Amino acid sequence: MRAALILAGLALAAPLLAGCGKANMASQAKAKQWDENQFFADHSSMRQPVPGTVARDAPDAPAPQPAVITAALLERGRTQFNIFCSPCHGQSGDGRGMIVQRGFPAPPPLWLPRLEQARASYLYDVITNGHGVMYSYADRVKSADRWAVIAYVRALQQSQDAHPADLPEADRRLLEAAK
Ligand code: HEC
């Protein structure tokens, strides 16, 4: 009885299934890529991207290294560093970020003499292309932001052997008061 019902059901559904058969969709009006096409002024079926279109995976144009380090640049660098780099490098650059505490290989502290002496273009290359187990950040950190991050990395490097005398007068007094 059950089998008969199922068969009856299939028999009813069959014409419906045939209704969306592929034949009709395959023969609908369409333009193939190399076809001439009177609909467009250039008679080409293939269309050009709209001016200004940016491909999703297109790399952004390389930005020049900023000539001067401004507070705004450092601020931008800090934001980007804390978002993209600190999970591994730690907010101070010590290489003990949260992902490392969960087992990712530890990066070296960013204030190794070798990295302090490294040219900005080297650091730019590390962010762009990755280094060893660190993968590329080119698709996440825009070219101009990479320079901002590098400026901030320089500040982190300096902060490691900063002396109270390096502080502005007001901050020095605050520090004295906190002792
Ligand atoms: C997923 C973890 C991770 C993130 C996020 C990360 N790094 Fe790294 N980074 C590493 C590891 C691990 C190394 C060491 C790689 C090696 O030597 O194999 C490293 C190495 C480096 C080095 C040293 C290269 C050298 O010559 O030894 C620099 C500089 C650096 N990273 C900068 C950055 C900056 C800037 C960012 C953010 C844009 C960033 N990293 C994001 C894990 C990370």
PDB file of C-alpha atoms and ligand atoms in Angstrom:
ATOM      1  CA  MET A   1       0.000   0.000   0.000  1.00  0.00           C
ATOM      2  CA  ARG A   2       2.775   2.360   1.047  1.00  0.00           C
ATOM      3  CA  ALA A   3       4.830   1.520  -2.043  1.00  0.00           C
ATOM      4  CA  ALA A   4       1.799   2.139  -4.239  1.00  0.00           C
ATOM      5  CA  LEU A   5       1.303   5.571  -2.671  1.00  0.00           C
ATOM      6  CA  ILE A   6       4.912   6.524  -3.259  1.00  0.00           C
ATOM      7  CA  LEU A   7       4.684   5.389  -6.875  1.00  0.00           C
ATOM      8  CA  ALA A   8       1.506   7.418  -7.351  1.00  0.00           C
ATOM      9  CA  GLY A   9       3.251  10.430  -5.853  1.00  0.00           C
ATOM     10  CA  LEU A  10       6.166  10.067  -8.225  1.00  0.00           C
ATOM     11  CA  ALA A  11       3.838   9.757 -11.173  1.00  0.00           C
ATOM     12  CA  LEU A  12       2.162  13.043 -10.190  1.00  0.00           C
ATOM     13  CA  ALA A  13       5.460  14.843  -9.646  1.00  0.00           C
ATOM     14  CA  ALA A  14       7.056  13.680 -12.890  1.00  0.00           C
ATOM     15  CA  PRO A  15       5.395  16.243 -15.193  1.00  0.00           C
ATOM     16  CA  LEU A  16       6.291  18.982 -12.713  1.00  0.00           C
ATOM     17  CA  LEU A  17       9.923  17.938 -12.708  1.00  0.00           C
ATOM     18  CA  ALA A  18       9.933  17.823 -16.478  1.00  0.00           C
ATOM     19  CA  GLY A  19       8.529  21.372 -16.431  1.00  0.00           C
ATOM     20  CA  CYS A  20      11.833  22.743 -15.212  1.00  0.00           C
ATOM     21  CA  GLY A  21      13.879  20.547 -17.524  1.00  0.00           C
ATOM     22  CA  LYS A  22      17.072  22.028 -18.863  1.00  0.00           C
ATOM     23  CA  ALA A  23      15.999  22.192 -22.494  1.00  0.00           C
ATOM     24  CA  ASN A  24      14.136  25.518 -22.261  1.00  0.00           C
ATOM     25  CA  MET A  25      16.773  27.315 -20.248  1.00  0.00           C
ATOM     26  CA  ALA A  26      19.491  26.149 -22.627  1.00  0.00           C
ATOM     27  CA  SER A  27      17.721  27.594 -25.636  1.00  0.00           C
ATOM     28  CA  GLN A  28      16.832  31.008 -24.201  1.00  0.00           C
ATOM     29  CA  ALA A  29      18.092  34.182 -25.882  1.00  0.00           C
ATOM     30  CA  LYS A  30      21.589  35.017 -24.720  1.00  0.00           C
ATOM     31  CA  ALA A  31      24.835  36.547 -25.896  1.00  0.00           C
ATOM     32  CA  LYS A  32      27.998  34.475 -26.077  1.00  0.00           C
ATOM     33  CA  GLN A  33      31.236  36.257 -25.406  1.00  0.00           C
ATOM     34  CA  TRP A  34      32.579  36.676 -28.966  1.00  0.00           C
ATOM     35  CA  ASP A  35      29.146  37.258 -30.588  1.00  0.00           C
ATOM     36  CA  GLU A  36      28.451  40.524 -32.369  1.00  0.00           C
ATOM     37  CA  ASN A  37      25.798  42.387 -30.396  1.00  0.00           C
ATOM     38  CA  GLN A  38      23.649  45.174 -31.848  1.00  0.00           C
ATOM     39  CA  PHE A  39      22.300  46.079 -28.432  1.00  0.00           C
ATOM     40  CA  PHE A  40      25.513  47.869 -27.421  1.00  0.00           C
ATOM     41  CA  ALA A  41      27.047  50.822 -29.279  1.00  0.00           C
ATOM     42  CA  ASP A  42      30.363  49.009 -29.768  1.00  0.00           C
ATOM     43  CA  HIS A  43      28.518  45.881 -31.043  1.00  0.00           C
ATOM     44  CA  SER A  44      30.487  43.708 -28.677  1.00  0.00           C
ATOM     45  CA  SER A  45      28.869  41.179 -26.341  1.00  0.00           C
ATOM     46  CA  MET A  46      31.766  41.399 -23.940  1.00  0.00           C
ATOM     47  CA  ARG A  47      31.524  44.455 -21.721  1.00  0.00           C
ATOM     48  CA  GLN A  48      34.279  46.550 -20.179  1.00  0.00           C
ATOM     49  CA  PRO A  49      34.271  47.086 -16.400  1.00  0.00           C
ATOM     50  CA  VAL A  50      32.596  50.344 -15.356  1.00  0.00           C
ATOM     51  CA  PRO A  51      35.297  53.063 -14.971  1.00  0.00           C
ATOM     52  CA  GLY A  52      36.646  53.058 -11.437  1.00  0.00           C
ATOM     53  CA  THR A  53      35.803  49.390 -10.839  1.00  0.00           C
ATOM     54  CA  VAL A  54      38.225  47.809  -8.375  1.00  0.00           C
ATOM     55  CA  ALA A  55      38.607  44.031  -8.475  1.00  0.00           C
ATOM     56  CA  ARG A  56      37.994  42.504  -5.070  1.00  0.00           C
ATOM     57  CA  ASP A  57      41.451  40.937  -4.956  1.00  0.00           C
ATOM     58  CA  ALA A  58      43.326  43.789  -6.649  1.00  0.00           C
ATOM     59  CA  PRO A  59      46.379  44.942  -4.697  1.00  0.00           C
ATOM     60  CA  ASP A  60      46.208  48.655  -3.828  1.00  0.00           C
ATOM     61  CA  ALA A  61      48.725  50.984  -5.444  1.00  0.00           C
ATOM     62  CA  PRO A  62      51.933  51.201  -3.402  1.00  0.00           C
ATOM     63  CA  ALA A  63      51.991  54.370  -1.296  1.00  0.00           C
ATOM     64  CA  PRO A  64      55.295  56.222  -0.893  1.00  0.00           C
ATOM     65  CA  GLN A  65      57.001  56.165   2.501  1.00  0.00           C
ATOM     66  CA  PRO A  66      55.838  59.309   4.357  1.00  0.00           C
ATOM     67  CA  ALA A  67      58.587  61.925   4.608  1.00  0.00           C
ATOM     68  CA  VAL A  68      57.533  63.112   8.062  1.00  0.00           C
ATOM     69  CA  ILE A  69      56.202  61.197  11.040  1.00  0.00           C
ATOM     70  CA  THR A  70      53.141  62.962  12.413  1.00  0.00           C
ATOM     71  CA  ALA A  71      51.120  62.198  15.533  1.00  0.00           C
ATOM     72  CA  ALA A  72      48.204  61.234  13.259  1.00  0.00           C
ATOM     73  CA  LEU A  73      50.398  58.723  11.407  1.00  0.00           C
ATOM     74  CA  LEU A  74      51.553  57.167  14.695  1.00  0.00           C
ATOM     75  CA  GLU A  75      47.971  57.020  15.922  1.00  0.00           C
ATOM     76  CA  ARG A  76      46.898  55.243  12.735  1.00  0.00           C
ATOM     77  CA  GLY A  77      49.885  52.923  13.077  1.00  0.00           C
ATOM     78  CA  ARG A  78      48.951  52.102  16.651  1.00  0.00           C
ATOM     79  CA  THR A  79      45.368  51.218  15.681  1.00  0.00           C
ATOM     80  CA  GLN A  80      46.471  49.029  12.790  1.00  0.00           C
ATOM     81  CA  PHE A  81      49.255  47.391  14.804  1.00  0.00           C
ATOM     82  CA  ASN A  82      46.901  46.570  17.653  1.00  0.00           C
ATOM     83  CA  ILE A  83      44.361  45.077  15.251  1.00  0.00           C
ATOM     84  CA  PHE A  84      46.615  43.134  12.891  1.00  0.00           C
ATOM     85  CA  CYS A  85      49.964  42.553  14.593  1.00  0.00           C
ATOM     86  CA  SER A  86      49.394  42.453  18.350  1.00  0.00           C
ATOM     87  CA  PRO A  87      47.525  39.108  18.321  1.00  0.00           C
ATOM     88  CA  CYS A  88      50.970  37.547  17.788  1.00  0.00           C
ATOM     89  CA  HIS A  89      53.516  40.300  18.494  1.00  0.00           C
ATOM     90  CA  GLY A  90      51.773  41.575  21.645  1.00  0.00           C
ATOM     91  CA  GLN A  91      50.750  45.215  22.155  1.00  0.00           C
ATOM     92  CA  SER A  92      54.274  46.110  23.273  1.00  0.00           C
ATOM     93  CA  GLY A  93      55.938  44.080  20.495  1.00  0.00           C
ATOM     94  CA  ASP A  94      57.386  41.515  22.919  1.00  0.00           C
ATOM     95  CA  GLY A  95      56.194  38.571  20.773  1.00  0.00           C
ATOM     96  CA  ARG A  96      53.842  37.157  23.375  1.00  0.00           C
ATOM     97  CA  GLY A  97      50.455  37.976  21.876  1.00  0.00           C
ATOM     98  CA  MET A  98      47.318  36.007  22.643  1.00  0.00           C
ATOM     99  CA  ILE A  99      47.674  33.660  19.650  1.00  0.00           C
ATOM    100  CA  VAL A 100      51.205  32.827  20.763  1.00  0.00           C
ATOM    101  CA  GLN A 101      49.917  32.111  24.259  1.00  0.00           C
ATOM    102  CA  ARG A 102      47.563  29.637  22.563  1.00  0.00           C
ATOM    103  CA  GLY A 103      50.390  27.852  20.743  1.00  0.00           C
ATOM    104  CA  PHE A 104      51.326  29.809  17.582  1.00  0.00           C
ATOM    105  CA  PRO A 105      55.130  30.010  17.094  1.00  0.00           C
ATOM    106  CA  ALA A 106      56.479  33.053  18.950  1.00  0.00           C
ATOM    107  CA  PRO A 107      57.851  35.922  16.858  1.00  0.00           C
ATOM    108  CA  PRO A 108      61.046  37.619  18.065  1.00  0.00           C
ATOM    109  CA  PRO A 109      60.654  40.812  20.124  1.00  0.00           C
ATOM    110  CA  LEU A 110      60.420  43.716  17.675  1.00  0.00           C
ATOM    111  CA  TRP A 111      63.251  45.508  19.491  1.00  0.00           C
ATOM    112  CA  LEU A 112      65.967  43.014  18.515  1.00  0.00           C
ATOM    113  CA  PRO A 113      68.980  45.147  17.476  1.00  0.00           C
ATOM    114  CA  ARG A 114      68.760  43.474  14.054  1.00  0.00           C
ATOM    115  CA  LEU A 115      65.171  44.719  13.629  1.00  0.00           C
ATOM    116  CA  GLU A 116      65.927  48.162  15.083  1.00  0.00           C
ATOM    117  CA  GLN A 117      68.644  48.544  12.483  1.00  0.00           C
ATOM    118  CA  ALA A 118      66.536  47.061   9.672  1.00  0.00           C
ATOM    119  CA  ARG A 119      65.496  49.556   7.011  1.00  0.00           C
ATOM    120  CA  ALA A 120      61.837  50.569   6.871  1.00  0.00           C
ATOM    121  CA  SER A 121      61.692  48.994   3.404  1.00  0.00           C
ATOM    122  CA  TYR A 122      62.642  45.630   4.968  1.00  0.00           C
ATOM    123  CA  LEU A 123      59.802  45.872   7.510  1.00  0.00           C
ATOM    124  CA  TYR A 124      57.462  46.918   4.701  1.00  0.00           C
ATOM    125  CA  ASP A 125      58.492  43.785   2.818  1.00  0.00           C
ATOM    126  CA  VAL A 126      57.821  41.567   5.869  1.00  0.00           C
ATOM    127  CA  ILE A 127      54.274  42.945   6.187  1.00  0.00           C
ATOM    128  CA  THR A 128      53.668  42.711   2.423  1.00  0.00           C
ATOM    129  CA  ASN A 129      55.088  39.253   1.749  1.00  0.00           C
ATOM    130  CA  GLY A 130      55.233  37.604   5.166  1.00  0.00           C
ATOM    131  CA  HIS A 131      58.327  36.102   6.760  1.00  0.00           C
ATOM    132  CA  GLY A 132      58.852  32.437   7.679  1.00  0.00           C
ATOM    133  CA  VAL A 133      55.688  31.255   9.416  1.00  0.00           C
ATOM    134  CA  MET A 134      54.212  34.778   9.405  1.00  0.00           C
ATOM    135  CA  TYR A 135      51.929  35.095   6.421  1.00  0.00           C
ATOM    136  CA  SER A 136      51.413  38.117   4.177  1.00  0.00           C
ATOM    137  CA  TYR A 137      49.275  41.006   5.450  1.00  0.00           C
ATOM    138  CA  ALA A 138      49.074  42.638   2.011  1.00  0.00           C
ATOM    139  CA  ASP A 139      45.358  41.945   1.666  1.00  0.00           C
ATOM    140  CA  ARG A 140      44.526  43.347   5.094  1.00  0.00           C
ATOM    141  CA  VAL A 141      46.882  46.243   5.764  1.00  0.00           C
ATOM    142  CA  LYS A 142      46.789  48.866   2.993  1.00  0.00           C
ATOM    143  CA  SER A 143      50.095  50.133   1.631  1.00  0.00           C
ATOM    144  CA  ALA A 144      49.840  53.558   3.356  1.00  0.00           C
ATOM    145  CA  ASP A 145      48.875  51.829   6.607  1.00  0.00           C
ATOM    146  CA  ARG A 146      51.963  49.594   6.417  1.00  0.00           C
ATOM    147  CA  TRP A 147      54.124  52.725   6.649  1.00  0.00           C
ATOM    148  CA  ALA A 148      52.024  53.912   9.598  1.00  0.00           C
ATOM    149  CA  VAL A 149      52.498  50.542  11.329  1.00  0.00           C
ATOM    150  CA  ILE A 150      56.257  50.746  10.726  1.00  0.00           C
ATOM    151  CA  ALA A 151      56.387  54.246  12.258  1.00  0.00           C
ATOM    152  CA  TYR A 152      54.595  52.835  15.297  1.00  0.00           C
ATOM    153  CA  VAL A 153      56.938  49.810  15.437  1.00  0.00           C
ATOM    154  CA  ARG A 154      59.805  52.341  15.589  1.00  0.00           C
ATOM    155  CA  ALA A 155      58.076  53.982  18.556  1.00  0.00           C
ATOM    156  CA  LEU A 156      57.698  50.587  20.262  1.00  0.00           C
ATOM    157  CA  GLN A 157      61.382  49.887  19.645  1.00  0.00           C
ATOM    158  CA  GLN A 158      62.382  53.220  21.180  1.00  0.00           C
ATOM    159  CA  SER A 159      60.056  52.756  24.116  1.00  0.00           C
ATOM    160  CA  GLN A 160      62.159  49.826  25.291  1.00  0.00           C
ATOM    161  CA  ASP A 161      65.127  51.885  26.368  1.00  0.00           C
ATOM    162  CA  ALA A 162      63.381  55.162  26.916  1.00  0.00           C
ATOM    163  CA  HIS A 163      64.667  57.326  29.747  1.00  0.00           C
ATOM    164  CA  PRO A 164      62.503  59.604  31.925  1.00  0.00           C
ATOM    165  CA  ALA A 165      64.526  62.482  30.512  1.00  0.00           C
ATOM    166  CA  ASP A 166      63.042  61.685  27.069  1.00  0.00           C
ATOM    167  CA  LEU A 167      59.560  62.595  28.331  1.00  0.00           C
ATOM    168  CA  PRO A 168      57.979  66.016  27.934  1.00  0.00           C
ATOM    169  CA  GLU A 169      58.162  68.142  31.105  1.00  0.00           C
ATOM    170  CA  ALA A 170      54.474  67.591  32.037  1.00  0.00           C
ATOM    171  CA  ASP A 171      54.670  63.804  31.677  1.00  0.00           C
ATOM    172  CA  ARG A 172      57.920  63.709  33.634  1.00  0.00           C
ATOM    173  CA  ARG A 173      56.236  65.514  36.531  1.00  0.00           C
ATOM    174  CA  LEU A 174      53.336  63.039  36.428  1.00  0.00           C
ATOM    175  CA  LEU A 175      55.851  60.196  36.599  1.00  0.00           C
ATOM    176  CA  GLU A 176      57.665  61.778  39.531  1.00  0.00           C
ATOM    177  CA  ALA A 177      54.350  62.261  41.330  1.00  0.00           C
ATOM    178  CA  ALA A 178      53.427  58.602  40.788  1.00  0.00           C
ATOM    179  CA  LYS A 179      56.576  57.357  42.510  1.00  0.00           C
TER     180      LYS A 179
HETATM  181  C1  HEC B   1      49.688  35.195  13.192  1.00  0.00           C
HETATM  182  C2  HEC B   1      50.771  35.745  13.943  1.00  0.00           C
HETATM  183  C3  HEC B   1      51.448  37.001  13.417  1.00  0.00           C
HETATM  184  C4  HEC B   1      50.851  38.185  13.065  1.00  0.00           C
HETATM  185  C5  HEC B   1      49.394  38.542  13.169  1.00  0.00           C
HETATM  186  C6  HEC B   1      51.916  39.048  12.639  1.00  0.00           C
HETATM  187  N1  HEC B   1      53.117  38.424  12.729  1.00  0.00           N
HETATM  188 FE1  HEC B   1      54.930  39.210  12.383  1.00  0.00          FE
HETATM  189  N2  HEC B   1      55.797  37.446  12.806  1.00  0.00           N
HETATM  190  C7  HEC B   1      55.150  36.329  13.280  1.00  0.00           C
HETATM  191  C8  HEC B   1      56.101  35.254  13.488  1.00  0.00           C
HETATM  192  C9  HEC B   1      55.798  33.873  14.036  1.00  0.00           C
HETATM  193  C10 HEC B   1      57.367  35.757  13.092  1.00  0.00           C
HETATM  194  C11 HEC B   1      58.675  35.002  13.051  1.00  0.00           C
HETATM  195  C12 HEC B   1      58.689  34.297  11.699  1.00  0.00           C
HETATM  196  C13 HEC B   1      59.849  33.398  11.460  1.00  0.00           C
HETATM  197  O1  HEC B   1      60.998  33.810  11.765  1.00  0.00           O
HETATM  198  O2  HEC B   1      59.610  32.279  10.945  1.00  0.00           O
HETATM  199  C14 HEC B   1      57.138  37.143  12.697  1.00  0.00           C
HETATM  200  C15 HEC B   1      58.132  37.998  12.295  1.00  0.00           C
HETATM  201  C16 HEC B   1      57.972  39.365  12.126  1.00  0.00           C
HETATM  202  C17 HEC B   1      59.060  40.304  11.948  1.00  0.00           C
HETATM  203  C18 HEC B   1      60.555  39.982  11.995  1.00  0.00           C
HETATM  204  C19 HEC B   1      61.101  39.530  10.677  1.00  0.00           C
HETATM  205  C20 HEC B   1      62.554  39.093  10.840  1.00  0.00           C
HETATM  206  O3  HEC B   1      63.380  39.509  10.014  1.00  0.00           O
HETATM  207  O4  HEC B   1      62.839  38.329  11.772  1.00  0.00           O
HETATM  208  C21 HEC B   1      58.486  41.541  11.817  1.00  0.00           C
HETATM  209  C22 HEC B   1      59.205  42.870  11.603  1.00  0.00           C
HETATM  210  C23 HEC B   1      57.066  41.358  11.890  1.00  0.00           C
HETATM  211  N3  HEC B   1      56.778  40.028  12.081  1.00  0.00           N
HETATM  212  C24 HEC B   1      56.139  42.369  11.799  1.00  0.00           C
HETATM  213  C25 HEC B   1      54.753  42.181  11.835  1.00  0.00           C
HETATM  214  C26 HEC B   1      53.794  43.240  11.636  1.00  0.00           C
HETATM  215  C27 HEC B   1      54.159  44.701  11.434  1.00  0.00           C
HETATM  216  C28 HEC B   1      52.569  42.662  11.715  1.00  0.00           C
HETATM  217  C29 HEC B   1      51.233  43.318  11.537  1.00  0.00           C
HETATM  218  C30 HEC B   1      50.989  43.925  10.243  1.00  0.00           C
HETATM  219  C31 HEC B   1      52.750  41.256  11.984  1.00  0.00           C
HETATM  220  N4  HEC B   1      54.080  40.997  12.032  1.00  0.00           N
HETATM  221  C32 HEC B   1      51.718  40.343  12.164  1.00  0.00           C
HETATM  222  C33 HEC B   1      53.809  36.212  13.520  1.00  0.00           C
HETATM  223  C34 HEC B   1      52.860  37.172  13.226  1.00  0.00           C
END
